[in-house]
Amino acid sequence: MLSARRLYTTASSASSVITPTHSIYLSTSTNPYFNLSFEDWLFRHAPQKEPLLLLYRDAPCVVIGRNQNPWKEVNFRAARAQSIPWVRRRSGGGTVYHDLGNTNFSIHVPRTTFDRGATAQVVLRAVRALGIDADVNERNDICVGGEKASGSAYKIASGRAYHHGTMLITTRLETLGDLLRVGKDTMITKGVASVRSPVCNLAQFSERVSHDTFVNAVVDSFKAEYGVYDEPCIVNDTDDLARIGYIQRGMAELPSWDWAFGQTPEFEYTIKKSFVWGDVTAHIHARHGVILSCTLQGLDSELGKALEGKRYGFVEDEELGVDMSGREEVVWAWLKEEMSSYD
Amino acid sequence: MLIRPLRRLLTRSTAVSHFHTFPPCLSSRRILQNFKLADIGEGITECEVIKWNVKELDIIQSFDPLCEVQSDKASVEITSPFDGVVKEILVKEGEVAKVGQGLCVIEVDEELLDSGSAEQTEPASSAVPAPSPIISNSKFVEDDASRTEQIREEPFAPRRLHPMDPNYLSPSTPNVNPENVLAKPSVRHYARQSKVDLALLLSGSGRDGRIERKDIDAFLSHQASSVLLDSGSAAQRAQAEQDVIVELGRTRYGMWKAMTQSLEIPHFGYSTSLDLTSLHSLLPTLNSHIPEHFNPSKSSSLPINPSALHPAPSPPPVPESAQFTRLTYLPILLKTLAKAMMAWPVLRSSITPGSANGGSKPTLTIRPHADIAIALSTTTGLYTPVIPHADTHSIYSLSSQLKHLSFLGRQVPCALTTNEMPKRGATVTVSNVGAIGDGEYAHPVLVPGGGVAIVAIGRARWVWDVSKSDRGERRLKIGVSWSADHRVLEGAELAAFVESWRAYVEAPERLIGEGI
């Protein structure tokens, strides 16, 4: 049973900025925007020399890496159908699916002592302490019997670095598969592609494992590794803490178009469709979520030019200002469907 | 567990290394600095540039966000190492940069580069290269003993050296780098003119060890005088070979007499080490809150004036010799010692003068307060001024008194009077030998009138402690060696007293409960 205290922060003398003072935080909020913003606040404001641990769970959502292409990674239609949001996080790496059967850990350390292998070992020891024969693969992911139970990502900024990751305990793996299956092979992105692997839940290997037992094990392992004796501090998005400007701004930024879509790296998407009058091939070139160019072969039209400068996946019919005659209308309907973000 | 190699030194482009040979004109020249992608460790050889936070012709300052790069699963934020203007972006967003490849070109002021690196570098006096400027390898219990001209210390809150800074050093590279010597550009210029290699001076008399013009002059005259000695006459050399008889000065003779008398005191010793780790983490907070009357240079920048309605009570002003800007462990050790002394009346006792004469039974006089004497080693001799009623003073007040006493002691002739060194002395003496040498054990000597016990405090150092946990942990420890008068104290009593002291030192938060 974990004992914990209410949040306690101090105001430093130099300014009236509130800074975190604990070494271990547990968030009971399942709002991914809050959890990611809180994590970022801890990252930027905790004492630089001290190691810090944060554990949290999110309500179902898809989380893509900092520099990924959501159109390539997220199955928007499936997500829309199940009312599951997707979020772009601040650390690098690939796409993961979060739900309440998945527990996220985040270990923050000074940049100069950051060692991915060491932080992965902290979590591995916790999993092993629960009686599961797990291992770490060459990408520092925790696996059991050749299947991934955890995915990791890192963020490094001046002075500080963190390793955070997921741990599948009782996640709905079939939902995970649906949402992350996109199949847009003809979309070529400059960003980081996800490395797909077969996954498994820890619950498959032990009856003891649950969010709470996993959290306790990670807390113990973290304390042992870094010589920390603090008791965990429990946080929720309804606390006063959540009103800190930095966290509020973060929570507002994450779902904004500029962050979610506007951070998409350059990509090119080539699609082809057969219409009654012939084939049409569209070659779309976009960057930062905005269409740079769209060339159409098989249709003589101003449609391609009209799309330049528009937000990919968010173009309204009225915006085009092009006279839609029969063929153009059909082609536009097809393009619109292909680009759709279902938002 | 594999220890990953730390970042290698960022190489500077050749355009900059020429500044050492510039003609002596001090007009600021602009230099184009090629900022390269440093090795971010983890065996990564290339990164993709995800985002630039600046564009060409933007003005940037050190530590401003410059760009974000991505390497497999890691997203890295890179900040600017210089103040300057972004001249050219070499790797665009979406492109891949190899480690060592230039990311952008920044135009920098040559003088700014010089003084910038002077401010961003560790003072060369720290002999142990720090892996990160924030982690300190050893701290000293500071005593303003005048014997040491240059107090070896790390600046308390060092200006962090940017990891991308060309002067940033990892432990694998040797620390002796002339660019690490602190000096203003005008001083460097003077050194060049005088043909003095700054690396030979290592540190100077200015703030944080900065070399000033007068240090260069002193160095030159020292060189001149040593040259003179070498070329001395044969007669002088002959004289240097003979035995020389020297008379003891007044203070040294005083020490002689006192120590001869001390032979009648049966000493016993007791040594241990105290764990300063808790104090170490307290020190930054205490330092940032030194009361204004002790540290007037640090003015409070409150937008609202607490004295707007009515003047807030202000303590009496303090002479400059008693002002300090930095708190060290010694005043805290004295405070905790005073607390322990209050709990142990025998440590507040002294042999009643005259009571042991003529064969009658001696008596002990117990004082209501803790009087602690500090051993002060100065150019004029060894003194033991007293801090009376140390238990009634706050840690800041003790620090102020220490500063003042050492100021008086450093004056030539010595400015310490019977005011500071009353006849009845103190009951416990503290000798901060750690400021002088990194000894491990000492056997200090009690003199008549010096009290019932004396403690020598060593030098704080970080050690790996396996006594509390299997894994072990890093703790800051300091050795303390006691000698006590066995006519008054028992061994067990002293040991128990030292444990009382330790209980304050290792759990300083108790001071809050007791209202200090």
PDB file of N, CA, C and O in Angstrom, chain A residues 261-292:
ATOM      1  N   PHE A 261      -1.035  19.169 -35.768  1.00  0.00           N
ATOM      2  CA  PHE A 261      -0.822  18.943 -37.208  1.00  0.00           C
ATOM      3  C   PHE A 261       0.333  19.767 -37.749  1.00  0.00           C
ATOM      4  O   PHE A 261       1.053  19.313 -38.635  1.00  0.00           O
ATOM      5  N   GLY A 262       0.465  20.995 -37.209  1.00  0.00           N
ATOM      6  CA  GLY A 262       1.454  21.912 -37.748  1.00  0.00           C
ATOM      7  C   GLY A 262       2.896  21.483 -37.537  1.00  0.00           C
ATOM      8  O   GLY A 262       3.813  22.052 -38.107  1.00  0.00           O
ATOM      9  N   GLN A 263       3.115  20.472 -36.687  1.00  0.00           N
ATOM     10  CA  GLN A 263       4.484  20.008 -36.463  1.00  0.00           C
ATOM     11  C   GLN A 263       4.821  18.807 -37.338  1.00  0.00           C
ATOM     12  O   GLN A 263       5.865  18.181 -37.170  1.00  0.00           O
ATOM     13  N   THR A 264       3.940  18.490 -38.254  1.00  0.00           N
ATOM     14  CA  THR A 264       4.198  17.344 -39.127  1.00  0.00           C
ATOM     15  C   THR A 264       5.341  17.684 -40.064  1.00  0.00           C
ATOM     16  O   THR A 264       5.322  18.732 -40.698  1.00  0.00           O
ATOM     17  N   PRO A 265       6.324  16.808 -40.191  1.00  0.00           N
ATOM     18  CA  PRO A 265       7.408  17.090 -41.130  1.00  0.00           C
ATOM     19  C   PRO A 265       6.927  16.950 -42.567  1.00  0.00           C
ATOM     20  O   PRO A 265       5.782  16.557 -42.822  1.00  0.00           O
ATOM     21  N   GLU A 266       7.823  17.261 -43.483  1.00  0.00           N
ATOM     22  CA  GLU A 266       7.482  17.222 -44.897  1.00  0.00           C
ATOM     23  C   GLU A 266       7.068  15.815 -45.321  1.00  0.00           C
ATOM     24  O   GLU A 266       7.671  14.841 -44.905  1.00  0.00           O
ATOM     25  N   PHE A 267       6.056  15.726 -46.147  1.00  0.00           N
ATOM     26  CA  PHE A 267       5.730  14.403 -46.682  1.00  0.00           C
ATOM     27  C   PHE A 267       5.157  14.543 -48.067  1.00  0.00           C
ATOM     28  O   PHE A 267       4.686  15.597 -48.487  1.00  0.00           O
ATOM     29  N   GLU A 268       5.216  13.430 -48.805  1.00  0.00           N
ATOM     30  CA  GLU A 268       4.649  13.363 -50.134  1.00  0.00           C
ATOM     31  C   GLU A 268       3.708  12.185 -50.191  1.00  0.00           C
ATOM     32  O   GLU A 268       4.000  11.112 -49.661  1.00  0.00           O
ATOM     33  N   TYR A 269       2.579  12.409 -50.814  1.00  0.00           N
ATOM     34  CA  TYR A 269       1.568  11.354 -50.861  1.00  0.00           C
ATOM     35  C   TYR A 269       1.115  11.203 -52.304  1.00  0.00           C
ATOM     36  O   TYR A 269       0.650  12.157 -52.925  1.00  0.00           O
ATOM     37  N   THR A 270       1.283  10.004 -52.819  1.00  0.00           N
ATOM     38  CA  THR A 270       0.878   9.756 -54.201  1.00  0.00           C
ATOM     39  C   THR A 270      -0.267   8.750 -54.205  1.00  0.00           C
ATOM     40  O   THR A 270      -0.145   7.655 -53.671  1.00  0.00           O
ATOM     41  N   ILE A 271      -1.381   9.146 -54.787  1.00  0.00           N
ATOM     42  CA  ILE A 271      -2.541   8.242 -54.846  1.00  0.00           C
ATOM     43  C   ILE A 271      -3.112   8.217 -56.259  1.00  0.00           C
ATOM     44  O   ILE A 271      -2.986   9.172 -57.012  1.00  0.00           O
ATOM     45  N   LYS A 272      -3.745   7.104 -56.545  1.00  0.00           N
ATOM     46  CA  LYS A 272      -4.256   6.935 -57.912  1.00  0.00           C
ATOM     47  C   LYS A 272      -5.628   6.308 -57.821  1.00  0.00           C
ATOM     48  O   LYS A 272      -5.896   5.457 -56.962  1.00  0.00           O
ATOM     49  N   LYS A 273      -6.505   6.767 -58.697  1.00  0.00           N
ATOM     50  CA  LYS A 273      -7.830   6.143 -58.708  1.00  0.00           C
ATOM     51  C   LYS A 273      -8.348   6.050 -60.126  1.00  0.00           C
ATOM     52  O   LYS A 273      -8.113   6.934 -60.954  1.00  0.00           O
ATOM     53  N   SER A 274      -9.087   4.993 -60.378  1.00  0.00           N
ATOM     54  CA  SER A 274      -9.689   4.840 -61.708  1.00  0.00           C
ATOM     55  C   SER A 274     -11.082   5.407 -61.685  1.00  0.00           C
ATOM     56  O   SER A 274     -11.922   5.001 -60.887  1.00  0.00           O
ATOM     57  N   PHE A 275     -11.300   6.325 -62.595  1.00  0.00           N
ATOM     58  CA  PHE A 275     -12.649   6.861 -62.764  1.00  0.00           C
ATOM     59  C   PHE A 275     -13.188   6.362 -64.085  1.00  0.00           C
ATOM     60  O   PHE A 275     -12.475   5.769 -64.875  1.00  0.00           O
ATOM     61  N   VAL A 276     -14.452   6.664 -64.359  1.00  0.00           N
ATOM     62  CA  VAL A 276     -15.040   6.143 -65.591  1.00  0.00           C
ATOM     63  C   VAL A 276     -14.313   6.680 -66.817  1.00  0.00           C
ATOM     64  O   VAL A 276     -14.183   6.001 -67.819  1.00  0.00           O
ATOM     65  N   TRP A 277     -13.802   7.899 -66.704  1.00  0.00           N
ATOM     66  CA  TRP A 277     -13.165   8.491 -67.878  1.00  0.00           C
ATOM     67  C   TRP A 277     -11.668   8.188 -67.934  1.00  0.00           C
ATOM     68  O   TRP A 277     -10.999   8.508 -68.901  1.00  0.00           O
ATOM     69  N   GLY A 278     -11.129   7.588 -66.933  1.00  0.00           N
ATOM     70  CA  GLY A 278      -9.690   7.291 -66.966  1.00  0.00           C
ATOM     71  C   GLY A 278      -9.104   7.351 -65.567  1.00  0.00           C
ATOM     72  O   GLY A 278      -9.801   7.541 -64.576  1.00  0.00           O
ATOM     73  N   ASP A 279      -7.795   7.170 -65.484  1.00  0.00           N
ATOM     74  CA  ASP A 279      -7.125   7.200 -64.177  1.00  0.00           C
ATOM     75  C   ASP A 279      -6.677   8.598 -63.835  1.00  0.00           C
ATOM     76  O   ASP A 279      -6.268   9.365 -64.714  1.00  0.00           O
ATOM     77  N   VAL A 280      -6.749   8.888 -62.573  1.00  0.00           N
ATOM     78  CA  VAL A 280      -6.212  10.169 -62.095  1.00  0.00           C
ATOM     79  C   VAL A 280      -5.170   9.851 -61.028  1.00  0.00           C
ATOM     80  O   VAL A 280      -5.412   9.040 -60.120  1.00  0.00           O
ATOM     81  N   THR A 281      -4.008  10.469 -61.174  1.00  0.00           N
ATOM     82  CA  THR A 281      -2.962  10.324 -60.146  1.00  0.00           C
ATOM     83  C   THR A 281      -2.751  11.683 -59.496  1.00  0.00           C
ATOM     84  O   THR A 281      -2.590  12.690 -60.198  1.00  0.00           O
ATOM     85  N   ALA A 282      -2.776  11.689 -58.182  1.00  0.00           N
ATOM     86  CA  ALA A 282      -2.532  12.950 -57.450  1.00  0.00           C
ATOM     87  C   ALA A 282      -1.240  12.808 -56.669  1.00  0.00           C
ATOM     88  O   ALA A 282      -1.001  11.790 -56.021  1.00  0.00           O
ATOM     89  N   HIS A 283      -0.436  13.836 -56.787  1.00  0.00           N
ATOM     90  CA  HIS A 283       0.824  13.845 -56.040  1.00  0.00           C
ATOM     91  C   HIS A 283       0.810  15.068 -55.143  1.00  0.00           C
ATOM     92  O   HIS A 283       0.908  16.192 -55.605  1.00  0.00           O
ATOM     93  N   ILE A 284       0.650  14.817 -53.841  1.00  0.00           N
ATOM     94  CA  ILE A 284       0.525  15.936 -52.891  1.00  0.00           C
ATOM     95  C   ILE A 284       1.817  16.073 -52.109  1.00  0.00           C
ATOM     96  O   ILE A 284       2.365  15.093 -51.603  1.00  0.00           O
ATOM     97  N   HIS A 285       2.259  17.294 -52.002  1.00  0.00           N
ATOM     98  CA  HIS A 285       3.481  17.590 -51.257  1.00  0.00           C
ATOM     99  C   HIS A 285       3.115  18.548 -50.132  1.00  0.00           C
ATOM    100  O   HIS A 285       2.593  19.628 -50.394  1.00  0.00           O
ATOM    101  N   ALA A 286       3.326  18.134 -48.899  1.00  0.00           N
ATOM    102  CA  ALA A 286       2.926  18.987 -47.780  1.00  0.00           C
ATOM    103  C   ALA A 286       4.055  19.136 -46.773  1.00  0.00           C
ATOM    104  O   ALA A 286       4.940  18.293 -46.688  1.00  0.00           O
ATOM    105  N   ARG A 287       3.995  20.205 -46.017  1.00  0.00           N
ATOM    106  CA  ARG A 287       4.996  20.441 -44.990  1.00  0.00           C
ATOM    107  C   ARG A 287       4.354  21.240 -43.870  1.00  0.00           C
ATOM    108  O   ARG A 287       3.624  22.199 -44.135  1.00  0.00           O
ATOM    109  N   HIS A 288       4.616  20.808 -42.653  1.00  0.00           N
ATOM    110  CA  HIS A 288       4.009  21.464 -41.486  1.00  0.00           C
ATOM    111  C   HIS A 288       2.485  21.516 -41.611  1.00  0.00           C
ATOM    112  O   HIS A 288       1.847  22.480 -41.214  1.00  0.00           O
ATOM    113  N   GLY A 289       1.940  20.430 -42.168  1.00  0.00           N
ATOM    114  CA  GLY A 289       0.490  20.321 -42.251  1.00  0.00           C
ATOM    115  C   GLY A 289      -0.143  21.175 -43.328  1.00  0.00           C
ATOM    116  O   GLY A 289      -1.363  21.243 -43.423  1.00  0.00           O
ATOM    117  N   VAL A 290       0.683  21.840 -44.127  1.00  0.00           N
ATOM    118  CA  VAL A 290       0.138  22.721 -45.165  1.00  0.00           C
ATOM    119  C   VAL A 290       0.539  22.186 -46.537  1.00  0.00           C
ATOM    120  O   VAL A 290       1.670  21.747 -46.736  1.00  0.00           O
ATOM    121  N   ILE A 291      -0.404  22.204 -47.474  1.00  0.00           N
ATOM    122  CA  ILE A 291      -0.132  21.667 -48.814  1.00  0.00           C
ATOM    123  C   ILE A 291       0.773  22.641 -49.554  1.00  0.00           C
ATOM    124  O   ILE A 291       0.453  23.823 -49.713  1.00  0.00           O
ATOM    125  N   LEU A 292       1.934  22.137 -50.004  1.00  0.00           N
ATOM    126  CA  LEU A 292       2.838  22.965 -50.782  1.00  0.00           C
ATOM    127  C   LEU A 292       2.461  22.900 -52.265  1.00  0.00           C
ATOM    128  O   LEU A 292       2.521  23.887 -52.990  1.00  0.00           O
TER     129      LEU A 292
END
